[in-house]
């Protein structure tokens, strides 16, 4: 009976909220399973269902709006824009994260989101799960706070990670950005322009957590054109 109920719930969520990524729908299905189990054993099931479903519906609408916004960014702007957004937000959330791991996670995240937005269901599912596994397998290099989330069942990990507070800035995190303005900067920029600017964006995002994302993107775009001009590229 419960399996039929879950199947019906997934079907309804998918039809009513067609912009939700498939992994997100399955996550809400898992939450629904928990609600049914808890509320059917409660003294007042009707009140229990009403309270808990109000919260889950709010989360569904929020995620649908967020994922719709993300897909619009991917459709309407050059690929480097969304990559810059993901990298900056990742660096702000985990300021102690080294650039190599941050860059790899960004690439994997962007690729998975592209497939989700294009309706490639299987690729979307597989890549999101692989990203989840990659985060948990590197949790010691990313954040000690991830341990509690990575111990949860697979579909519960991502909501748990979103709910974690941002890590504080490590005391030993360098505040200088000399490598981006010294005599070797133009050579690094010429050799690997995108990687050089991505590392710059990651560094300033880690150091200055209170600055709005739009300002980071303005700095990123400004440096893209300015460095091209100054380095004669």
PDB file of C-alpha atoms in Angstrom:
ATOM      1  CA  UNK A   1       0.000   0.000   0.000  1.00  0.00           C
ATOM      2  CA  UNK A   2       2.796   2.434   0.947  1.00  0.00           C
ATOM      3  CA  UNK A   3       4.677   1.726  -2.301  1.00  0.00           C
ATOM      4  CA  UNK A   4       1.565   2.575  -4.328  1.00  0.00           C
ATOM      5  CA  UNK A   5       1.150   5.754  -2.284  1.00  0.00           C
ATOM      6  CA  UNK A   6       4.767   6.770  -2.918  1.00  0.00           C
ATOM      7  CA  UNK A   7       4.439   6.049  -6.639  1.00  0.00           C
ATOM      8  CA  UNK A   8       1.309   8.194  -6.808  1.00  0.00           C
ATOM      9  CA  UNK A   9       3.028  10.975  -4.849  1.00  0.00           C
ATOM     10  CA  UNK A  10       6.077  10.977  -7.153  1.00  0.00           C
ATOM     11  CA  UNK A  11       3.792  11.034 -10.187  1.00  0.00           C
ATOM     12  CA  UNK A  12       1.838  14.005  -8.821  1.00  0.00           C
ATOM     13  CA  UNK A  13       4.936  15.980  -7.854  1.00  0.00           C
ATOM     14  CA  UNK A  14       6.529  15.384 -11.279  1.00  0.00           C
ATOM     15  CA  UNK A  15       3.389  16.529 -13.113  1.00  0.00           C
ATOM     16  CA  UNK A  16       2.686  19.602 -10.994  1.00  0.00           C
ATOM     17  CA  UNK A  17       6.314  20.715 -10.708  1.00  0.00           C
ATOM     18  CA  UNK A  18       7.807  19.808 -14.071  1.00  0.00           C
ATOM     19  CA  UNK A  19      10.893  21.999 -13.582  1.00  0.00           C
ATOM     20  CA  UNK A  20      12.177  20.047 -10.580  1.00  0.00           C
ATOM     21  CA  UNK A  21      15.255  17.922 -11.216  1.00  0.00           C
ATOM     22  CA  UNK A  22      14.563  14.145 -10.929  1.00  0.00           C
ATOM     23  CA  UNK A  23      16.905  13.706  -7.910  1.00  0.00           C
ATOM     24  CA  UNK A  24      15.034  16.508  -6.138  1.00  0.00           C
ATOM     25  CA  UNK A  25      11.694  14.763  -6.727  1.00  0.00           C
ATOM     26  CA  UNK A  26      13.086  11.557  -5.241  1.00  0.00           C
ATOM     27  CA  UNK A  27      14.381  13.496  -2.244  1.00  0.00           C
ATOM     28  CA  UNK A  28      10.901  14.890  -1.574  1.00  0.00           C
ATOM     29  CA  UNK A  29       9.480  11.382  -2.008  1.00  0.00           C
ATOM     30  CA  UNK A  30      11.821  10.201   0.742  1.00  0.00           C
ATOM     31  CA  UNK A  31      10.640  13.028   2.983  1.00  0.00           C
ATOM     32  CA  UNK A  32       7.031  12.099   2.218  1.00  0.00           C
ATOM     33  CA  UNK A  33       7.750   8.510   3.289  1.00  0.00           C
ATOM     34  CA  UNK A  34       9.042   9.794   6.631  1.00  0.00           C
ATOM     35  CA  UNK A  35       6.008  12.063   7.101  1.00  0.00           C
ATOM     36  CA  UNK A  36       3.545   9.242   6.412  1.00  0.00           C
ATOM     37  CA  UNK A  37       5.328   6.957   8.869  1.00  0.00           C
ATOM     38  CA  UNK A  38       5.393   9.612  11.603  1.00  0.00           C
ATOM     39  CA  UNK A  39       1.903  11.052  11.120  1.00  0.00           C
ATOM     40  CA  UNK A  40       0.113   7.722  10.853  1.00  0.00           C
ATOM     41  CA  UNK A  41       1.492   6.907  14.291  1.00  0.00           C
ATOM     42  CA  UNK A  42       0.643  10.322  15.763  1.00  0.00           C
ATOM     43  CA  UNK A  43      -2.262  11.000  18.135  1.00  0.00           C
ATOM     44  CA  UNK A  44      -3.667  13.582  15.713  1.00  0.00           C
ATOM     45  CA  UNK A  45      -2.695  12.453  12.174  1.00  0.00           C
ATOM     46  CA  UNK A  46      -4.654  15.253  10.456  1.00  0.00           C
ATOM     47  CA  UNK A  47      -2.840  18.030  12.314  1.00  0.00           C
ATOM     48  CA  UNK A  48       0.469  16.241  11.834  1.00  0.00           C
ATOM     49  CA  UNK A  49      -0.027  15.933   8.064  1.00  0.00           C
ATOM     50  CA  UNK A  50      -1.201  19.537   7.769  1.00  0.00           C
ATOM     51  CA  UNK A  51       1.799  20.934   9.629  1.00  0.00           C
ATOM     52  CA  UNK A  52       4.436  18.839   7.933  1.00  0.00           C
ATOM     53  CA  UNK A  53       2.979  19.171   4.425  1.00  0.00           C
ATOM     54  CA  UNK A  54       2.915  22.960   4.722  1.00  0.00           C
ATOM     55  CA  UNK A  55       6.675  22.869   5.263  1.00  0.00           C
ATOM     56  CA  UNK A  56       7.402  20.357   2.503  1.00  0.00           C
ATOM     57  CA  UNK A  57       5.255  22.308   0.004  1.00  0.00           C
ATOM     58  CA  UNK A  58       7.165  25.482   0.847  1.00  0.00           C
ATOM     59  CA  UNK A  59      10.431  23.645   0.150  1.00  0.00           C
ATOM     60  CA  UNK A  60       9.105  22.211  -3.129  1.00  0.00           C
ATOM     61  CA  UNK A  61       8.087  25.662  -4.382  1.00  0.00           C
ATOM     62  CA  UNK A  62      11.427  27.143  -3.313  1.00  0.00           C
ATOM     63  CA  UNK A  63      13.456  24.432  -5.070  1.00  0.00           C
ATOM     64  CA  UNK A  64      11.330  24.673  -8.200  1.00  0.00           C
ATOM     65  CA  UNK A  65      11.865  28.448  -8.338  1.00  0.00           C
ATOM     66  CA  UNK A  66      15.605  28.056  -7.683  1.00  0.00           C
ATOM     67  CA  UNK A  67      16.081  25.365 -10.308  1.00  0.00           C
ATOM     68  CA  UNK A  68      14.038  27.341 -12.841  1.00  0.00           C
ATOM     69  CA  UNK A  69      16.275  30.353 -12.205  1.00  0.00           C
ATOM     70  CA  UNK A  70      19.411  28.227 -12.636  1.00  0.00           C
ATOM     71  CA  UNK A  71      18.186  26.831 -15.956  1.00  0.00           C
ATOM     72  CA  UNK A  72      17.446  30.357 -17.194  1.00  0.00           C
ATOM     73  CA  UNK A  73      21.033  31.378 -16.373  1.00  0.00           C
ATOM     74  CA  UNK A  74      22.384  28.400 -18.310  1.00  0.00           C
ATOM     75  CA  UNK A  75      20.133  29.134 -21.293  1.00  0.00           C
ATOM     76  CA  UNK A  76      20.616  32.915 -21.413  1.00  0.00           C
ATOM     77  CA  UNK A  77      24.286  33.481 -20.506  1.00  0.00           C
ATOM     78  CA  UNK A  78      27.702  32.187 -21.598  1.00  0.00           C
ATOM     79  CA  UNK A  79      28.846  28.958 -19.828  1.00  0.00           C
ATOM     80  CA  UNK A  80      31.510  30.762 -17.776  1.00  0.00           C
ATOM     81  CA  UNK A  81      28.839  32.824 -15.964  1.00  0.00           C
ATOM     82  CA  UNK A  82      27.167  29.903 -14.205  1.00  0.00           C
ATOM     83  CA  UNK A  83      30.560  28.276 -13.585  1.00  0.00           C
ATOM     84  CA  UNK A  84      31.711  31.499 -11.903  1.00  0.00           C
ATOM     85  CA  UNK A  85      28.565  31.595  -9.746  1.00  0.00           C
ATOM     86  CA  UNK A  86      29.015  27.988  -8.596  1.00  0.00           C
ATOM     87  CA  UNK A  87      32.719  28.429  -7.886  1.00  0.00           C
ATOM     88  CA  UNK A  88      32.175  31.635  -5.934  1.00  0.00           C
ATOM     89  CA  UNK A  89      29.369  30.173  -3.812  1.00  0.00           C
ATOM     90  CA  UNK A  90      31.431  27.047  -3.145  1.00  0.00           C
ATOM     91  CA  UNK A  91      34.414  29.116  -2.030  1.00  0.00           C
ATOM     92  CA  UNK A  92      32.207  31.209   0.248  1.00  0.00           C
ATOM     93  CA  UNK A  93      30.632  28.133   1.845  1.00  0.00           C
ATOM     94  CA  UNK A  94      33.958  26.329   2.311  1.00  0.00           C
ATOM     95  CA  UNK A  95      36.652  29.056   2.487  1.00  0.00           C
ATOM     96  CA  UNK A  96      39.347  26.547   3.454  1.00  0.00           C
ATOM     97  CA  UNK A  97      38.793  24.479   0.308  1.00  0.00           C
ATOM     98  CA  UNK A  98      41.782  24.319  -2.042  1.00  0.00           C
ATOM     99  CA  UNK A  99      41.244  25.594  -5.575  1.00  0.00           C
ATOM    100  CA  UNK A 100      41.896  22.236  -7.273  1.00  0.00           C
ATOM    101  CA  UNK A 101      39.068  20.476  -5.421  1.00  0.00           C
ATOM    102  CA  UNK A 102      36.765  23.525  -5.714  1.00  0.00           C
ATOM    103  CA  UNK A 103      37.339  23.677  -9.472  1.00  0.00           C
ATOM    104  CA  UNK A 104      36.685  19.949  -9.934  1.00  0.00           C
ATOM    105  CA  UNK A 105      33.462  20.118  -7.914  1.00  0.00           C
ATOM    106  CA  UNK A 106      32.365  23.159  -9.909  1.00  0.00           C
ATOM    107  CA  UNK A 107      32.906  21.407 -13.239  1.00  0.00           C
ATOM    108  CA  UNK A 108      31.002  18.321 -12.072  1.00  0.00           C
ATOM    109  CA  UNK A 109      28.165  20.406 -10.660  1.00  0.00           C
ATOM    110  CA  UNK A 110      27.797  22.514 -13.808  1.00  0.00           C
ATOM    111  CA  UNK A 111      27.778  19.431 -16.054  1.00  0.00           C
ATOM    112  CA  UNK A 112      25.103  17.732 -13.975  1.00  0.00           C
ATOM    113  CA  UNK A 113      22.910  20.840 -13.867  1.00  0.00           C
ATOM    114  CA  UNK A 114      23.147  21.221 -17.656  1.00  0.00           C
ATOM    115  CA  UNK A 115      21.843  17.682 -18.123  1.00  0.00           C
ATOM    116  CA  UNK A 116      19.073  18.255 -15.581  1.00  0.00           C
ATOM    117  CA  UNK A 117      17.978  21.464 -17.330  1.00  0.00           C
ATOM    118  CA  UNK A 118      18.020  19.768 -20.736  1.00  0.00           C
ATOM    119  CA  UNK A 119      15.781  16.964 -19.502  1.00  0.00           C
ATOM    120  CA  UNK A 120      18.429  14.233 -19.750  1.00  0.00           C
ATOM    121  CA  UNK A 121      16.963  12.292 -16.831  1.00  0.00           C
ATOM    122  CA  UNK A 122      19.403   9.381 -16.642  1.00  0.00           C
ATOM    123  CA  UNK A 123      22.512  11.569 -17.012  1.00  0.00           C
ATOM    124  CA  UNK A 124      21.073  14.025 -14.491  1.00  0.00           C
ATOM    125  CA  UNK A 125      20.517  11.279 -11.916  1.00  0.00           C
ATOM    126  CA  UNK A 126      23.879   9.592 -12.444  1.00  0.00           C
ATOM    127  CA  UNK A 127      25.926  12.801 -12.391  1.00  0.00           C
ATOM    128  CA  UNK A 128      24.174  14.173  -9.291  1.00  0.00           C
ATOM    129  CA  UNK A 129      24.834  10.930  -7.436  1.00  0.00           C
ATOM    130  CA  UNK A 130      28.460  10.904  -8.595  1.00  0.00           C
ATOM    131  CA  UNK A 131      28.883  14.502  -7.416  1.00  0.00           C
ATOM    132  CA  UNK A 132      27.394  13.552  -4.064  1.00  0.00           C
ATOM    133  CA  UNK A 133      29.789  10.618  -3.747  1.00  0.00           C
ATOM    134  CA  UNK A 134      32.747  12.791  -4.753  1.00  0.00           C
ATOM    135  CA  UNK A 135      31.910  15.361  -2.085  1.00  0.00           C
ATOM    136  CA  UNK A 136      31.639  12.717   0.620  1.00  0.00           C
ATOM    137  CA  UNK A 137      34.783  10.869  -0.475  1.00  0.00           C
ATOM    138  CA  UNK A 138      36.674  14.191  -0.190  1.00  0.00           C
ATOM    139  CA  UNK A 139      34.890  15.504   2.900  1.00  0.00           C
ATOM    140  CA  UNK A 140      38.118  15.779   4.910  1.00  0.00           C
ATOM    141  CA  UNK A 141      39.519  18.130   2.254  1.00  0.00           C
ATOM    142  CA  UNK A 142      36.286  20.136   2.012  1.00  0.00           C
ATOM    143  CA  UNK A 143      34.771  20.535   5.485  1.00  0.00           C
ATOM    144  CA  UNK A 144      34.597  18.545   8.744  1.00  0.00           C
ATOM    145  CA  UNK A 145      30.924  19.546   8.985  1.00  0.00           C
ATOM    146  CA  UNK A 146      30.046  17.269   6.065  1.00  0.00           C
ATOM    147  CA  UNK A 147      30.507  14.117   8.148  1.00  0.00           C
ATOM    148  CA  UNK A 148      27.001  14.231   9.622  1.00  0.00           C
ATOM    149  CA  UNK A 149      25.462  14.577   6.144  1.00  0.00           C
ATOM    150  CA  UNK A 150      27.606  11.928   4.480  1.00  0.00           C
ATOM    151  CA  UNK A 151      26.498   9.389   7.083  1.00  0.00           C
ATOM    152  CA  UNK A 152      22.881   9.808   5.997  1.00  0.00           C
ATOM    153  CA  UNK A 153      21.123   7.782   3.239  1.00  0.00           C
ATOM    154  CA  UNK A 154      22.053   8.965  -0.260  1.00  0.00           C
ATOM    155  CA  UNK A 155      18.901  10.976  -0.991  1.00  0.00           C
ATOM    156  CA  UNK A 156      19.072  12.782   2.358  1.00  0.00           C
ATOM    157  CA  UNK A 157      22.620  14.045   1.914  1.00  0.00           C
ATOM    158  CA  UNK A 158      22.069  17.011  -0.391  1.00  0.00           C
ATOM    159  CA  UNK A 159      19.290  18.670   1.697  1.00  0.00           C
ATOM    160  CA  UNK A 160      21.480  18.132   4.753  1.00  0.00           C
ATOM    161  CA  UNK A 161      24.449  19.825   3.051  1.00  0.00           C
ATOM    162  CA  UNK A 162      22.306  22.802   2.013  1.00  0.00           C
ATOM    163  CA  UNK A 163      21.229  23.166   5.624  1.00  0.00           C
ATOM    164  CA  UNK A 164      24.759  23.378   7.014  1.00  0.00           C
ATOM    165  CA  UNK A 165      26.103  26.793   8.066  1.00  0.00           C
ATOM    166  CA  UNK A 166      29.030  28.268   6.158  1.00  0.00           C
ATOM    167  CA  UNK A 167      32.456  27.318   7.457  1.00  0.00           C
ATOM    168  CA  UNK A 168      34.419  30.094   9.189  1.00  0.00           C
ATOM    169  CA  UNK A 169      37.482  31.529   7.438  1.00  0.00           C
ATOM    170  CA  UNK A 170      40.573  29.546   8.536  1.00  0.00           C
ATOM    171  CA  UNK A 171      42.989  31.639  10.577  1.00  0.00           C
ATOM    172  CA  UNK A 172      45.893  30.615   8.355  1.00  0.00           C
ATOM    173  CA  UNK A 173      44.137  31.485   5.086  1.00  0.00           C
ATOM    174  CA  UNK A 174      46.423  33.868   3.133  1.00  0.00           C
ATOM    175  CA  UNK A 175      44.891  37.294   2.599  1.00  0.00           C
ATOM    176  CA  UNK A 176      47.304  38.364  -0.148  1.00  0.00           C
ATOM    177  CA  UNK A 177      46.569  38.068  -3.853  1.00  0.00           C
ATOM    178  CA  UNK A 178      50.094  38.890  -5.027  1.00  0.00           C
ATOM    179  CA  UNK A 179      50.240  36.021  -7.525  1.00  0.00           C
ATOM    180  CA  UNK A 180      47.500  37.733  -9.535  1.00  0.00           C
ATOM    181  CA  UNK A 181      49.317  41.063  -9.845  1.00  0.00           C
ATOM    182  CA  UNK A 182      53.038  40.187  -9.891  1.00  0.00           C
ATOM    183  CA  UNK A 183      55.378  40.015 -12.896  1.00  0.00           C
ATOM    184  CA  UNK A 184      54.296  36.444 -13.711  1.00  0.00           C
ATOM    185  CA  UNK A 185      50.582  37.234 -13.855  1.00  0.00           C
ATOM    186  CA  UNK A 186      50.464  37.864 -17.598  1.00  0.00           C
ATOM    187  CA  UNK A 187      52.248  34.595 -18.344  1.00  0.00           C
ATOM    188  CA  UNK A 188      49.806  32.647 -16.165  1.00  0.00           C
ATOM    189  CA  UNK A 189      46.926  34.527 -17.787  1.00  0.00           C
ATOM    190  CA  UNK A 190      48.225  33.758 -21.293  1.00  0.00           C
ATOM    191  CA  UNK A 191      48.852  30.076 -20.523  1.00  0.00           C
ATOM    192  CA  UNK A 192      45.521  29.287 -18.867  1.00  0.00           C
ATOM    193  CA  UNK A 193      43.256  32.331 -18.899  1.00  0.00           C
ATOM    194  CA  UNK A 194      40.082  30.644 -17.611  1.00  0.00           C
ATOM    195  CA  UNK A 195      41.872  28.721 -14.840  1.00  0.00           C
ATOM    196  CA  UNK A 196      43.823  31.815 -13.770  1.00  0.00           C
ATOM    197  CA  UNK A 197      40.674  33.943 -13.459  1.00  0.00           C
ATOM    198  CA  UNK A 198      38.770  31.106 -11.799  1.00  0.00           C
ATOM    199  CA  UNK A 199      41.481  30.810  -9.153  1.00  0.00           C
ATOM    200  CA  UNK A 200      41.352  34.571  -8.632  1.00  0.00           C
ATOM    201  CA  UNK A 201      37.571  34.440  -8.186  1.00  0.00           C
ATOM    202  CA  UNK A 202      37.873  31.505  -5.771  1.00  0.00           C
ATOM    203  CA  UNK A 203      40.483  33.332  -3.690  1.00  0.00           C
ATOM    204  CA  UNK A 204      38.602  36.594  -3.270  1.00  0.00           C
ATOM    205  CA  UNK A 205      35.349  34.708  -2.569  1.00  0.00           C
ATOM    206  CA  UNK A 206      37.071  32.772   0.242  1.00  0.00           C
ATOM    207  CA  UNK A 207      38.599  35.860   1.811  1.00  0.00           C
ATOM    208  CA  UNK A 208      35.660  38.294   1.609  1.00  0.00           C
ATOM    209  CA  UNK A 209      32.583  36.309   2.652  1.00  0.00           C
ATOM    210  CA  UNK A 210      30.294  39.289   3.199  1.00  0.00           C
ATOM    211  CA  UNK A 211      30.468  40.683  -0.348  1.00  0.00           C
ATOM    212  CA  UNK A 212      27.459  40.053  -2.594  1.00  0.00           C
ATOM    213  CA  UNK A 213      27.833  37.525  -5.401  1.00  0.00           C
ATOM    214  CA  UNK A 214      26.950  40.151  -8.020  1.00  0.00           C
ATOM    215  CA  UNK A 215      30.012  42.174  -6.971  1.00  0.00           C
ATOM    216  CA  UNK A 216      32.263  39.125  -7.367  1.00  0.00           C
ATOM    217  CA  UNK A 217      30.897  38.561 -10.857  1.00  0.00           C
ATOM    218  CA  UNK A 218      31.485  42.221 -11.733  1.00  0.00           C
ATOM    219  CA  UNK A 219      35.081  41.930 -10.527  1.00  0.00           C
ATOM    220  CA  UNK A 220      35.494  38.680 -12.464  1.00  0.00           C
ATOM    221  CA  UNK A 221      34.177  40.152 -15.733  1.00  0.00           C
ATOM    222  CA  UNK A 222      36.144  43.373 -15.196  1.00  0.00           C
ATOM    223  CA  UNK A 223      39.393  41.451 -14.715  1.00  0.00           C
ATOM    224  CA  UNK A 224      38.648  39.303 -17.751  1.00  0.00           C
ATOM    225  CA  UNK A 225      38.626  42.375 -20.009  1.00  0.00           C
ATOM    226  CA  UNK A 226      41.240  44.403 -18.089  1.00  0.00           C
ATOM    227  CA  UNK A 227      43.817  41.606 -17.945  1.00  0.00           C
ATOM    228  CA  UNK A 228      43.252  40.859 -21.625  1.00  0.00           C
ATOM    229  CA  UNK A 229      44.024  44.506 -22.372  1.00  0.00           C
ATOM    230  CA  UNK A 230      47.005  44.908 -20.015  1.00  0.00           C
ATOM    231  CA  UNK A 231      48.634  41.655 -21.067  1.00  0.00           C
ATOM    232  CA  UNK A 232      48.111  42.423 -24.737  1.00  0.00           C
ATOM    233  CA  UNK A 233      46.104  39.263 -25.385  1.00  0.00           C
TER     234      UNK A 233
END
